[in-house]
Tab-separated table of N, CA and C in Angstrom:
chain	number	residue	atom	x	y	z
A	3	MET	N	-68.862	-159.074	95.228
A	3	MET	CA	-70.189	-159.547	95.595
A	3	MET	C	-70.208	-161.039	95.468
A	4	VAL	N	-70.712	-161.673	96.487
A	4	VAL	CA	-70.808	-163.140	96.479
A	4	VAL	C	-72.309	-163.529	96.387
A	5	LEU	N	-72.680	-164.371	95.501
A	5	LEU	CA	-74.023	-164.847	95.349
A	5	LEU	C	-74.144	-166.128	96.247
A	6	THR	N	-75.107	-166.067	97.221
A	6	THR	CA	-75.202	-167.198	98.104
A	6	THR	C	-76.538	-168.049	97.955
A	7	TRP	N	-77.328	-167.648	97.032
A	7	TRP	CA	-78.525	-168.485	96.791
A	7	TRP	C	-78.385	-169.415	95.544
A	8	PRO	N	-79.168	-170.390	95.521
A	8	PRO	CA	-79.011	-171.340	94.436
A	8	PRO	C	-79.461	-170.705	93.078
A	9	VAL	N	-78.686	-170.866	92.087
A	9	VAL	CA	-78.962	-170.281	90.775
A	9	VAL	C	-78.889	-171.445	89.745
A	10	GLY	N	-79.915	-171.466	88.879
A	10	GLY	CA	-79.905	-172.495	87.843
A	10	GLY	C	-79.033	-172.056	86.728
A	11	ILE	N	-78.759	-172.969	85.867
A	11	ILE	CA	-77.836	-172.715	84.759
A	11	ILE	C	-78.535	-172.639	83.388
A	12	GLY	N	-79.807	-172.146	83.454
A	12	GLY	CA	-80.529	-172.001	82.192
A	12	GLY	C	-81.440	-173.266	81.956
A	13	ARG	N	-81.477	-174.175	82.811
A	13	ARG	CA	-82.333	-175.352	82.629
A	13	ARG	C	-83.546	-175.148	83.508
A	14	THR	N	-84.492	-175.908	83.275
A	14	THR	CA	-85.759	-175.810	84.103
A	14	THR	C	-85.542	-176.660	85.356
A	15	THR	N	-86.212	-176.271	86.415
A	15	THR	CA	-86.069	-176.997	87.705
A	15	THR	C	-86.914	-178.236	87.629
A	16	GLN	N	-86.668	-179.162	88.573
A	16	GLN	CA	-87.262	-180.487	88.478
A	16	GLN	C	-88.744	-180.529	88.708
A	17	ARG	N	-89.272	-179.811	89.729
A	17	ARG	CA	-90.577	-179.955	90.101
A	17	ARG	C	-91.596	-179.089	89.310
A	18	ASP	N	-91.327	-177.775	89.291
A	18	ASP	CA	-92.375	-176.869	88.676
A	18	ASP	C	-92.118	-176.536	87.223
A	19	GLN	N	-91.156	-176.972	86.636
A	19	GLN	CA	-90.836	-176.857	85.198
A	19	GLN	C	-90.760	-175.375	84.823
A	20	THR	N	-90.298	-174.496	85.730
A	20	THR	CA	-90.066	-173.060	85.352
A	20	THR	C	-88.626	-172.842	85.073
A	21	SER	N	-88.362	-171.881	84.288
A	21	SER	CA	-86.951	-171.603	83.909
A	21	SER	C	-86.190	-171.018	85.051
A	22	GLY	N	-84.938	-171.415	85.258
A	22	GLY	CA	-84.081	-170.896	86.297
A	22	GLY	C	-83.411	-169.651	85.764
A	23	HIS	N	-82.789	-168.889	86.680
A	23	HIS	CA	-82.053	-167.668	86.309
A	23	HIS	C	-80.568	-167.948	86.372
A	24	SER	N	-79.884	-167.561	85.402
A	24	SER	CA	-78.447	-167.720	85.310
A	24	SER	C	-77.715	-166.627	86.041
A	25	ARG	N	-76.483	-166.838	86.475
A	25	ARG	CA	-75.688	-165.724	87.143
A	25	ARG	C	-75.557	-164.568	86.175
A	26	ARG	N	-75.302	-164.855	84.931
A	26	ARG	CA	-75.143	-163.770	83.983
A	26	ARG	C	-76.389	-162.812	83.903
A	27	LYS	N	-77.601	-163.422	83.917
A	27	LYS	CA	-78.821	-162.698	83.882
A	27	LYS	C	-78.949	-161.847	85.159
A	28	LEU	N	-78.613	-162.437	86.278
A	28	LEU	CA	-78.724	-161.709	87.540
A	28	LEU	C	-77.707	-160.585	87.654
A	29	LEU	N	-76.457	-160.880	87.208
A	29	LEU	CA	-75.487	-159.781	87.208
A	29	LEU	C	-75.813	-158.657	86.279
A	30	SER	N	-76.309	-159.018	85.130
A	30	SER	CA	-76.751	-157.949	84.120
A	30	SER	C	-77.860	-157.103	84.676
A	31	ALA	N	-78.837	-157.773	85.347
A	31	ALA	CA	-79.913	-156.981	85.921
A	31	ALA	C	-79.436	-156.102	86.988
A	32	GLY	N	-78.509	-156.593	87.829
A	32	GLY	CA	-77.964	-155.754	88.904
A	32	GLY	C	-77.191	-154.618	88.396
A	33	VAL	N	-76.394	-154.793	87.321
A	33	VAL	CA	-75.647	-153.675	86.750
A	33	VAL	C	-76.590	-152.658	86.123
A	34	LEU	N	-77.656	-153.074	85.540
A	34	LEU	CA	-78.586	-152.154	84.917
A	34	LEU	C	-79.266	-151.351	86.059
A	35	LEU	N	-79.580	-151.989	87.120
A	35	LEU	CA	-80.193	-151.323	88.267
A	35	LEU	C	-79.298	-150.276	88.797
A	36	VAL	N	-78.056	-150.608	89.013
A	36	VAL	CA	-77.085	-149.656	89.566
A	36	VAL	C	-76.901	-148.502	88.593
A	37	LEU	N	-76.672	-148.810	87.304
A	37	LEU	CA	-76.483	-147.751	86.325
A	37	LEU	C	-77.705	-146.890	86.176
A	38	GLY	N	-78.835	-147.485	86.107
A	38	GLY	CA	-80.078	-146.761	86.038
A	38	GLY	C	-80.321	-145.817	87.197
A	39	GLY	N	-79.940	-146.347	88.379
A	39	GLY	CA	-80.106	-145.451	89.607
A	39	GLY	C	-79.086	-144.343	89.631
A	40	THR	N	-77.921	-144.518	88.969
A	40	THR	CA	-76.964	-143.435	89.045
A	40	THR	C	-77.163	-142.411	87.934
A	41	VAL	N	-77.518	-142.868	86.800
A	41	VAL	CA	-77.631	-141.901	85.622
A	41	VAL	C	-78.799	-141.032	85.723
A	42	THR	N	-79.944	-141.614	86.219
A	42	THR	CA	-81.165	-140.838	86.351
A	42	THR	C	-81.028	-139.564	87.201
A	43	PRO	N	-80.437	-139.673	88.432
A	43	PRO	CA	-80.231	-138.471	89.197
A	43	PRO	C	-79.242	-137.506	88.556
A	44	LEU	N	-78.197	-138.047	87.860
A	44	LEU	CA	-77.246	-137.150	87.215
A	44	LEU	C	-77.805	-136.321	86.105
A	45	THR	N	-78.699	-136.945	85.376
A	45	THR	CA	-79.308	-136.183	84.283
A	45	THR	C	-80.174	-135.020	84.829
A	46	GLY	N	-80.740	-135.215	86.015
A	46	GLY	CA	-81.470	-134.133	86.568
A	46	GLY	C	-80.636	-133.022	87.128
A	47	CYS	N	-79.336	-133.244	87.369
A	47	CYS	CA	-78.454	-132.256	87.933
A	47	CYS	C	-77.687	-131.498	86.854
A	48	ASP	N	-78.073	-131.593	85.576
A	48	ASP	CA	-77.478	-130.923	84.461
A	48	ASP	C	-76.004	-131.353	84.251
A	49	LEU	N	-75.739	-132.602	84.611
A	49	LEU	CA	-74.368	-133.136	84.333
A	49	LEU	C	-74.047	-133.142	82.844
A	50	PHE	N	-75.060	-133.481	82.070
A	50	PHE	CA	-74.841	-133.615	80.670
A	50	PHE	C	-75.225	-132.345	79.870
A	51	ASP	N	-75.757	-131.365	80.520
A	51	ASP	CA	-76.187	-130.107	79.838
A	51	ASP	C	-75.493	-128.964	80.463
A	52	ARG	N	-74.337	-128.603	79.841
A	52	ARG	CA	-73.561	-127.517	80.354
A	52	ARG	C	-73.540	-126.240	79.417
A	53	ASP	N	-74.698	-125.729	79.074
A	53	ASP	CA	-74.774	-124.503	78.267
A	53	ASP	C	-74.486	-123.269	79.095
A	54	ASP	N	-74.669	-123.285	80.328
A	54	ASP	CA	-74.533	-122.083	81.079
A	54	ASP	C	-73.207	-122.035	81.868
A	55	GLU	N	-72.127	-122.450	81.275
A	55	GLU	CA	-70.827	-122.409	82.015
A	55	GLU	C	-70.437	-120.958	82.102
A	56	PRO	N	-69.888	-120.589	83.259
A	56	PRO	CA	-69.452	-119.204	83.444
A	56	PRO	C	-68.258	-118.826	82.495
A	57	THR	N	-68.281	-117.621	82.080
A	57	THR	CA	-67.211	-117.174	81.183
A	57	THR	C	-65.882	-117.065	81.970
A	58	PRO	N	-64.812	-117.483	81.331
A	58	PRO	CA	-63.525	-117.368	82.063
A	58	PRO	C	-63.144	-115.917	82.302
A	59	PRO	N	-62.400	-115.606	83.379
A	59	PRO	CA	-61.975	-114.211	83.559
A	59	PRO	C	-61.026	-113.777	82.472
A	60	PRO	N	-60.975	-112.435	82.246
A	60	PRO	CA	-60.076	-111.961	81.165
A	60	PRO	C	-58.661	-112.263	81.492
A	61	ASP	N	-57.861	-112.437	80.518
A	61	ASP	CA	-56.496	-112.736	80.682
A	61	ASP	C	-55.752	-111.501	81.316
A	62	PRO	N	-54.912	-111.772	82.272
A	62	PRO	CA	-54.185	-110.633	82.882
A	62	PRO	C	-53.271	-109.803	81.908
A	63	LEU	N	-52.947	-110.402	80.775
A	63	LEU	CA	-52.117	-109.681	79.849
A	63	LEU	C	-52.955	-108.775	78.940
A	64	ARG	N	-54.282	-108.807	78.977
A	64	ARG	CA	-55.109	-108.044	78.055
A	64	ARG	C	-54.843	-106.558	78.204
A	65	PRO	N	-54.652	-106.035	79.437
A	65	PRO	CA	-54.271	-104.613	79.608
A	65	PRO	C	-52.930	-104.247	78.910
A	66	MET	N	-52.043	-105.171	78.865
A	66	MET	CA	-50.729	-104.958	78.188
A	66	MET	C	-50.884	-104.810	76.675
A	67	VAL	N	-51.881	-105.524	76.136
A	67	VAL	CA	-52.220	-105.346	74.648
A	67	VAL	C	-52.771	-103.921	74.442
A	68	ASP	N	-53.648	-103.566	75.267
A	68	ASP	CA	-54.298	-102.224	75.031
A	68	ASP	C	-53.234	-101.093	75.305
A	69	GLU	N	-52.361	-101.359	76.245
A	69	GLU	CA	-51.358	-100.346	76.560
A	69	GLU	C	-50.348	-100.190	75.436
A	70	SER	N	-49.971	-101.301	74.818
A	70	SER	CA	-49.055	-101.238	73.653
A	70	SER	C	-49.665	-100.563	72.522
A	71	LEU	N	-50.966	-100.875	72.276
A	71	LEU	CA	-51.604	-100.158	71.194
A	71	LEU	C	-51.769	-98.649	71.414
A	72	ALA	N	-52.071	-98.316	72.698
A	72	ALA	CA	-52.116	-96.898	72.999
A	72	ALA	C	-50.845	-96.170	72.860
A	73	LEU	N	-49.712	-96.856	73.241
A	73	LEU	CA	-48.365	-96.310	73.033
A	73	LEU	C	-48.059	-96.111	71.508
A	74	ALA	N	-48.369	-97.055	70.727
A	74	ALA	CA	-48.068	-96.964	69.304
A	74	ALA	C	-48.932	-95.806	68.688
A	75	ALA	N	-50.176	-95.654	69.136
A	75	ALA	CA	-50.974	-94.544	68.691
A	75	ALA	C	-50.412	-93.162	69.101
A	76	ALA	N	-49.889	-93.129	70.368
A	76	ALA	CA	-49.342	-91.856	70.791
A	76	ALA	C	-48.060	-91.477	69.979
A	77	TYR	N	-47.268	-92.497	69.678
A	77	TYR	CA	-46.068	-92.244	68.873
A	77	TYR	C	-46.415	-91.799	67.441
A	78	ARG	N	-47.444	-92.438	66.916
A	78	ARG	CA	-47.889	-92.044	65.507
A	78	ARG	C	-48.430	-90.598	65.495
A	79	ALA	N	-49.181	-90.316	66.494
A	79	ALA	CA	-49.788	-88.953	66.572
A	79	ALA	C	-48.685	-87.893	66.725
A	80	SER	N	-47.695	-88.190	67.562
A	80	SER	CA	-46.549	-87.268	67.690
A	80	SER	C	-45.735	-87.174	66.473
A	81	ALA	N	-45.559	-88.272	65.743
A	81	ALA	CA	-44.749	-88.236	64.488
A	81	ALA	C	-45.541	-87.435	63.381
A	82	THR	N	-46.857	-87.512	63.420
A	82	THR	CA	-47.686	-86.762	62.467
A	82	THR	C	-47.577	-85.268	62.816
A	83	ALA	N	-47.694	-84.963	64.110
A	83	ALA	CA	-47.655	-83.553	64.607
A	83	ALA	C	-46.255	-82.937	64.445
A	84	HIS	N	-45.222	-83.735	64.499
A	84	HIS	CA	-43.847	-83.257	64.357
A	84	HIS	C	-43.109	-84.085	63.318
A	85	PRO	N	-43.226	-83.773	62.097
A	85	PRO	CA	-42.574	-84.544	61.076
A	85	PRO	C	-41.022	-84.712	61.264
A	86	GLU	N	-40.407	-83.742	61.867
A	86	GLU	CA	-38.941	-83.828	62.081
A	86	GLU	C	-38.622	-84.946	63.023
A	87	LEU	N	-39.541	-85.443	63.810
A	87	LEU	CA	-39.298	-86.534	64.760
A	87	LEU	C	-39.788	-87.911	64.169
A	88	ALA	N	-40.352	-87.918	63.021
A	88	ALA	CA	-40.932	-89.113	62.444
A	88	ALA	C	-39.905	-90.279	62.285
A	89	ASP	N	-38.674	-89.927	61.861
A	89	ASP	CA	-37.637	-90.972	61.675
A	89	ASP	C	-37.362	-91.646	63.071
A	90	ARG	N	-37.418	-90.917	64.156
A	90	ARG	CA	-37.085	-91.430	65.428
A	90	ARG	C	-38.350	-92.170	66.035
A	91	LEU	N	-39.566	-91.615	65.836
A	91	LEU	CA	-40.735	-92.175	66.519
A	91	LEU	C	-41.416	-93.342	65.794
A	92	ASN	N	-41.400	-93.374	64.495
A	92	ASN	CA	-42.129	-94.350	63.742
A	92	ASN	C	-41.557	-95.783	64.028
A	93	PRO	N	-40.277	-96.010	64.152
A	93	PRO	CA	-39.780	-97.363	64.510
A	93	PRO	C	-40.247	-97.783	65.911
A	94	ILE	N	-40.267	-96.877	66.821
A	94	ILE	CA	-40.709	-97.182	68.148
A	94	ILE	C	-42.256	-97.484	68.133
A	95	ALA	N	-43.000	-96.776	67.333
A	95	ALA	CA	-44.423	-97.154	67.196
A	95	ALA	C	-44.639	-98.529	66.649
A	96	GLU	N	-43.750	-98.897	65.661
A	96	GLU	CA	-43.849	-100.205	65.103
A	96	GLU	C	-43.458	-101.299	66.134
A	97	THR	N	-42.543	-100.980	66.987
A	97	THR	CA	-42.206	-101.911	68.002
A	97	THR	C	-43.304	-102.181	68.996
A	98	HIS	N	-43.977	-101.131	69.366
A	98	HIS	CA	-45.173	-101.239	70.237
A	98	HIS	C	-46.295	-102.063	69.534
A	99	THR	N	-46.505	-101.817	68.254
A	99	THR	CA	-47.460	-102.634	67.548
A	99	THR	C	-47.071	-104.109	67.469
A	100	ALA	N	-45.793	-104.368	67.308
A	100	ALA	CA	-45.309	-105.730	67.305
A	100	ALA	C	-45.536	-106.424	68.660
A	101	HIS	N	-45.299	-105.645	69.767
A	101	HIS	CA	-45.542	-106.144	71.080
A	101	HIS	C	-47.017	-106.508	71.233
A	102	ALA	N	-47.864	-105.563	70.821
A	102	ALA	CA	-49.330	-105.876	70.987
A	102	ALA	C	-49.740	-107.036	70.138
A	103	THR	N	-49.139	-107.240	68.957
A	103	THR	CA	-49.500	-108.377	68.127
A	103	THR	C	-49.062	-109.679	68.775
A	104	GLU	N	-47.874	-109.669	69.319
A	104	GLU	CA	-47.369	-110.905	69.976
A	104	GLU	C	-48.143	-111.175	71.295
A	105	LEU	N	-48.447	-110.199	72.064
A	105	LEU	CA	-49.252	-110.378	73.256
A	105	LEU	C	-50.611	-110.900	72.937
A	106	ALA	N	-51.222	-110.371	71.849
A	106	ALA	CA	-52.552	-110.818	71.458
A	106	ALA	C	-52.510	-112.321	70.970
A	107	ARG	N	-51.428	-112.699	70.315
A	107	ARG	CA	-51.293	-114.043	69.912
A	107	ARG	C	-51.182	-115.003	71.076
A	108	VAL	N	-50.403	-114.589	72.045
A	108	VAL	CA	-50.188	-115.413	73.229
A	108	VAL	C	-51.461	-115.617	74.066
A	109	ILE	N	-52.254	-114.561	74.204
A	109	ILE	CA	-53.480	-114.782	75.013
A	109	ILE	C	-54.713	-115.120	74.134
A	110	GLY	N	-54.552	-115.151	72.779
A	110	GLY	CA	-55.590	-115.657	71.961
A	110	GLY	C	-56.723	-114.646	71.697
A	111	VAL	N	-56.397	-113.435	71.472
A	111	VAL	CA	-57.359	-112.371	71.092
A	111	VAL	C	-56.989	-111.819	69.773
A	112	THR	N	-57.916	-111.125	69.131
A	112	THR	CA	-57.576	-110.431	67.883
A	112	THR	C	-57.398	-108.998	68.200
A	113	LEU	N	-56.486	-108.411	67.486
A	113	LEU	CA	-56.274	-106.986	67.632
A	113	LEU	C	-57.357	-106.120	66.984
A	114	PRO	N	-57.679	-104.985	67.614
A	114	PRO	CA	-58.664	-104.156	66.887
A	114	PRO	C	-57.908	-103.527	65.742
A	115	SER	N	-58.720	-102.927	64.850
A	115	SER	CA	-58.117	-102.317	63.704
A	115	SER	C	-57.314	-101.087	64.096
A	116	ALA	N	-56.379	-100.754	63.243
A	116	ALA	CA	-55.422	-99.595	63.588
A	116	ALA	C	-56.180	-98.300	63.707
A	117	ALA	N	-57.270	-98.179	62.994
A	117	ALA	CA	-58.054	-96.914	62.992
A	117	ALA	C	-58.745	-96.727	64.387
A	118	SER	N	-59.015	-97.792	65.123
A	118	SER	CA	-59.750	-97.622	66.405
A	118	SER	C	-58.783	-97.244	67.493
A	119	ALA	N	-57.475	-97.359	67.315
A	119	ALA	CA	-56.518	-97.016	68.334
A	119	ALA	C	-56.131	-95.536	68.230
A	120	ALA	N	-56.760	-94.775	69.044
A	120	ALA	CA	-56.466	-93.278	69.030
A	120	ALA	C	-55.720	-92.911	70.279
A	121	PRO	N	-54.798	-92.006	70.209
A	121	PRO	CA	-54.031	-91.622	71.401
A	121	PRO	C	-54.918	-91.014	72.477
A	122	SER	N	-54.586	-91.254	73.734
A	122	SER	CA	-55.408	-90.747	74.786
A	122	SER	C	-55.275	-89.261	75.006
A	123	THR	N	-54.160	-88.693	74.634
A	123	THR	CA	-53.954	-87.213	74.710
A	123	THR	C	-53.434	-86.737	73.403
A	124	ALA	N	-53.567	-85.481	73.202
A	124	ALA	CA	-52.994	-84.832	71.992
A	124	ALA	C	-51.483	-84.642	72.184
A	125	PRO	N	-50.686	-84.731	71.145
A	125	PRO	CA	-49.233	-84.504	71.263
A	125	PRO	C	-48.986	-83.054	71.631
A	126	ALA	N	-47.835	-82.868	72.314
A	126	ALA	CA	-47.434	-81.554	72.736
A	126	ALA	C	-47.170	-80.671	71.475
A	127	ALA	N	-47.219	-79.391	71.712
A	127	ALA	CA	-47.033	-78.408	70.592
A	127	ALA	C	-45.675	-78.375	70.086
A	128	ASP	N	-44.675	-78.541	70.969
A	128	ASP	CA	-43.279	-78.452	70.495
A	128	ASP	C	-42.635	-79.878	70.467
A	129	PRO	N	-41.602	-80.124	69.707
A	129	PRO	CA	-40.949	-81.455	69.664
A	129	PRO	C	-40.403	-81.941	70.992
A	130	ASN	N	-39.736	-81.032	71.709
A	130	ASN	CA	-39.175	-81.389	73.023
A	130	ASN	C	-40.273	-81.829	74.011
A	131	GLY	N	-41.351	-81.073	74.030
A	131	GLY	CA	-42.499	-81.446	74.900
A	131	GLY	C	-43.163	-82.791	74.484
A	132	ALA	N	-43.150	-83.074	73.223
A	132	ALA	CA	-43.658	-84.351	72.734
A	132	ALA	C	-42.788	-85.480	73.156
A	133	ARG	N	-41.458	-85.299	73.054
A	133	ARG	CA	-40.548	-86.349	73.514
A	133	ARG	C	-40.644	-86.562	74.940
A	134	ALA	N	-40.746	-85.435	75.807
A	134	ALA	CA	-40.905	-85.594	77.213
A	134	ALA	C	-42.176	-86.341	77.599
A	135	ALA	N	-43.241	-86.049	76.898
A	135	ALA	CA	-44.582	-86.689	77.183
A	135	ALA	C	-44.449	-88.217	76.855
A	136	LEU	N	-43.807	-88.459	75.684
A	136	LEU	CA	-43.644	-89.900	75.338
A	136	LEU	C	-42.757	-90.700	76.288
A	137	ARG	N	-41.697	-89.971	76.823
A	137	ARG	CA	-40.832	-90.589	77.857
A	137	ARG	C	-41.627	-90.908	79.050
A	138	ALA	N	-42.542	-89.981	79.494
A	138	ALA	CA	-43.337	-90.262	80.663
A	138	ALA	C	-44.289	-91.413	80.431
A	139	LEU	N	-44.878	-91.464	79.215
A	139	LEU	CA	-45.799	-92.651	78.956
A	139	LEU	C	-44.964	-93.918	78.932
A	140	GLU	N	-43.756	-93.881	78.397
A	140	GLU	CA	-42.908	-95.123	78.445
A	140	GLU	C	-42.529	-95.546	79.825
A	141	LYS	N	-42.236	-94.542	80.687
A	141	LYS	CA	-41.893	-94.899	82.043
A	141	LYS	C	-43.038	-95.599	82.748
A	142	THR	N	-44.246	-95.030	82.645
A	142	THR	CA	-45.399	-95.675	83.254
A	142	THR	C	-45.633	-97.062	82.661
A	143	ALA	N	-45.573	-97.131	81.317
A	143	ALA	CA	-45.735	-98.473	80.720
A	143	ALA	C	-44.743	-99.475	81.090
A	144	GLN	N	-43.461	-99.017	81.318
A	144	GLN	CA	-42.432	-99.959	81.748
A	144	GLN	C	-42.719	-100.466	83.173
A	145	GLN	N	-43.185	-99.600	84.013
A	145	GLN	CA	-43.593	-100.046	85.346
A	145	GLN	C	-44.691	-101.066	85.347
A	146	SER	N	-45.667	-100.835	84.524
A	146	SER	CA	-46.763	-101.836	84.449
A	146	SER	C	-46.324	-103.151	83.823
A	147	ALA	N	-45.449	-103.041	82.853
A	147	ALA	CA	-44.870	-104.311	82.212
A	147	ALA	C	-43.962	-105.008	83.252
A	148	THR	N	-43.265	-104.288	84.106
A	148	THR	CA	-42.455	-104.934	85.126
A	148	THR	C	-43.319	-105.687	86.131
A	149	ALA	N	-44.402	-105.068	86.557
A	149	ALA	CA	-45.356	-105.687	87.487
A	149	ALA	C	-46.003	-106.955	86.858
A	150	ALA	N	-46.371	-106.833	85.531
A	150	ALA	CA	-46.934	-107.967	84.888
A	150	ALA	C	-45.942	-109.100	84.701
A	151	CYS	N	-44.651	-108.776	84.484
A	151	CYS	CA	-43.622	-109.755	84.317
A	151	CYS	C	-43.425	-110.487	85.652
A	152	ALA	N	-43.421	-109.756	86.732
A	152	ALA	CA	-43.174	-110.392	88.038
A	152	ALA	C	-44.360	-111.350	88.436
A	153	ALA	N	-45.550	-111.037	87.947
A	153	ALA	CA	-46.699	-111.894	88.299
A	153	ALA	C	-46.983	-112.932	87.234
A	154	ALA	N	-46.268	-112.914	86.143
A	154	ALA	CA	-46.585	-113.885	85.020
A	154	ALA	C	-46.001	-115.244	85.241
A	155	PRO	N	-46.619	-116.206	84.655
A	155	PRO	CA	-45.969	-117.563	84.738
A	155	PRO	C	-44.752	-117.629	83.827
A	156	ALA	N	-43.907	-118.608	84.038
A	156	ALA	CA	-42.620	-118.614	83.374
A	156	ALA	C	-42.638	-118.568	81.879
A	157	GLU	N	-43.621	-119.137	81.295
A	157	GLU	CA	-43.715	-119.201	79.794
A	157	GLU	C	-44.023	-117.769	79.227
A	158	ARG	N	-44.524	-116.877	80.043
A	158	ARG	CA	-44.830	-115.514	79.574
A	158	ARG	C	-43.777	-114.555	80.054
A	159	ALA	N	-42.979	-114.884	81.033
A	159	ALA	CA	-42.060	-113.966	81.600
A	159	ALA	C	-41.005	-113.455	80.634
A	160	ALA	N	-40.574	-114.354	79.752
A	160	ALA	CA	-39.492	-113.929	78.773
A	160	ALA	C	-40.042	-112.851	77.842
A	161	LEU	N	-41.280	-113.007	77.332
A	161	LEU	CA	-41.895	-112.011	76.448
A	161	LEU	C	-42.042	-110.658	77.237
A	162	LEU	N	-42.549	-110.746	78.418
A	162	LEU	CA	-42.761	-109.532	79.197
A	162	LEU	C	-41.455	-108.859	79.568
A	163	GLY	N	-40.432	-109.639	79.831
A	163	GLY	CA	-39.125	-109.106	80.148
A	163	GLY	C	-38.527	-108.365	78.980
A	164	SER	N	-38.734	-108.906	77.752
A	164	SER	CA	-38.276	-108.186	76.555
A	164	SER	C	-38.997	-106.892	76.316
A	165	ILE	N	-40.297	-106.888	76.719
A	165	ILE	CA	-41.107	-105.643	76.522
A	165	ILE	C	-40.598	-104.626	77.527
A	166	VAL	N	-40.323	-105.082	78.727
A	166	VAL	CA	-39.811	-104.138	79.748
A	166	VAL	C	-38.483	-103.508	79.270
A	167	ALA	N	-37.626	-104.359	78.738
A	167	ALA	CA	-36.286	-103.883	78.290
A	167	ALA	C	-36.498	-102.899	77.078
A	168	ALA	N	-37.415	-103.223	76.164
A	168	ALA	CA	-37.657	-102.367	75.025
A	168	ALA	C	-38.173	-101.010	75.466
A	169	ARG	N	-39.044	-100.967	76.456
A	169	ARG	CA	-39.591	-99.722	76.953
A	169	ARG	C	-38.493	-98.856	77.704
A	170	ALA	N	-37.599	-99.510	78.333
A	170	ALA	CA	-36.440	-98.788	78.983
A	170	ALA	C	-35.605	-98.163	77.865
A	171	THR	N	-35.385	-98.979	76.839
A	171	THR	CA	-34.573	-98.458	75.693
A	171	THR	C	-35.271	-97.314	74.983
A	172	HIS	N	-36.549	-97.378	74.881
A	172	HIS	CA	-37.286	-96.280	74.220
A	172	HIS	C	-37.128	-95.012	74.999
A	173	GLN	N	-37.133	-95.086	76.345
A	173	GLN	CA	-36.935	-93.920	77.160
A	173	GLN	C	-35.631	-93.246	76.862
A	174	GLU	N	-34.570	-94.057	76.710
A	174	GLU	CA	-33.287	-93.495	76.467
A	174	GLU	C	-33.172	-92.964	75.015
A	175	ALA	N	-33.888	-93.625	74.081
A	175	ALA	CA	-33.945	-93.064	72.663
A	175	ALA	C	-34.573	-91.697	72.584
A	176	LEU	N	-35.467	-91.424	73.526
A	176	LEU	CA	-36.220	-90.134	73.438
A	176	LEU	C	-35.485	-89.005	74.094
A	177	LYS	N	-34.380	-89.212	74.703
A	177	LYS	CA	-33.662	-88.147	75.436
A	177	LYS	C	-33.011	-87.228	74.356
């Protein structure tokens, strides 16, 4: 910006003895006008008041947390119903709980209490049927973990890949 009119330097003019305006005063006044004209409309547009921000969408890994907890609950229910399988099923249940814990840490949620995780179905009446049902649950869970791994960003893919591998191993351990 170029000032093209005569500006005094703080002294009075010769004829009328009125105070002149300095460049500094004019520039300060101009800046205040510009800032005042910009800030006033912005405050009316809620720029500074963001109480009603939309909630972020849920993390895509949240279903994996719930699925891991459901698998752990199914294994525990089957181990309780068939004590002869407890040595085989309890370590797998603990693995699913560990997966749920790590997934919850990654996405920043807290795990529900263990008492709230109930199996979706009752365990089968015989041990072989219980193992077959758990194998079917593991296969479905492995497929969903594989899909989540393929869609996940790189920093989450390693965790999901290890969950996929563990679920495949669990299917073999149940044979």
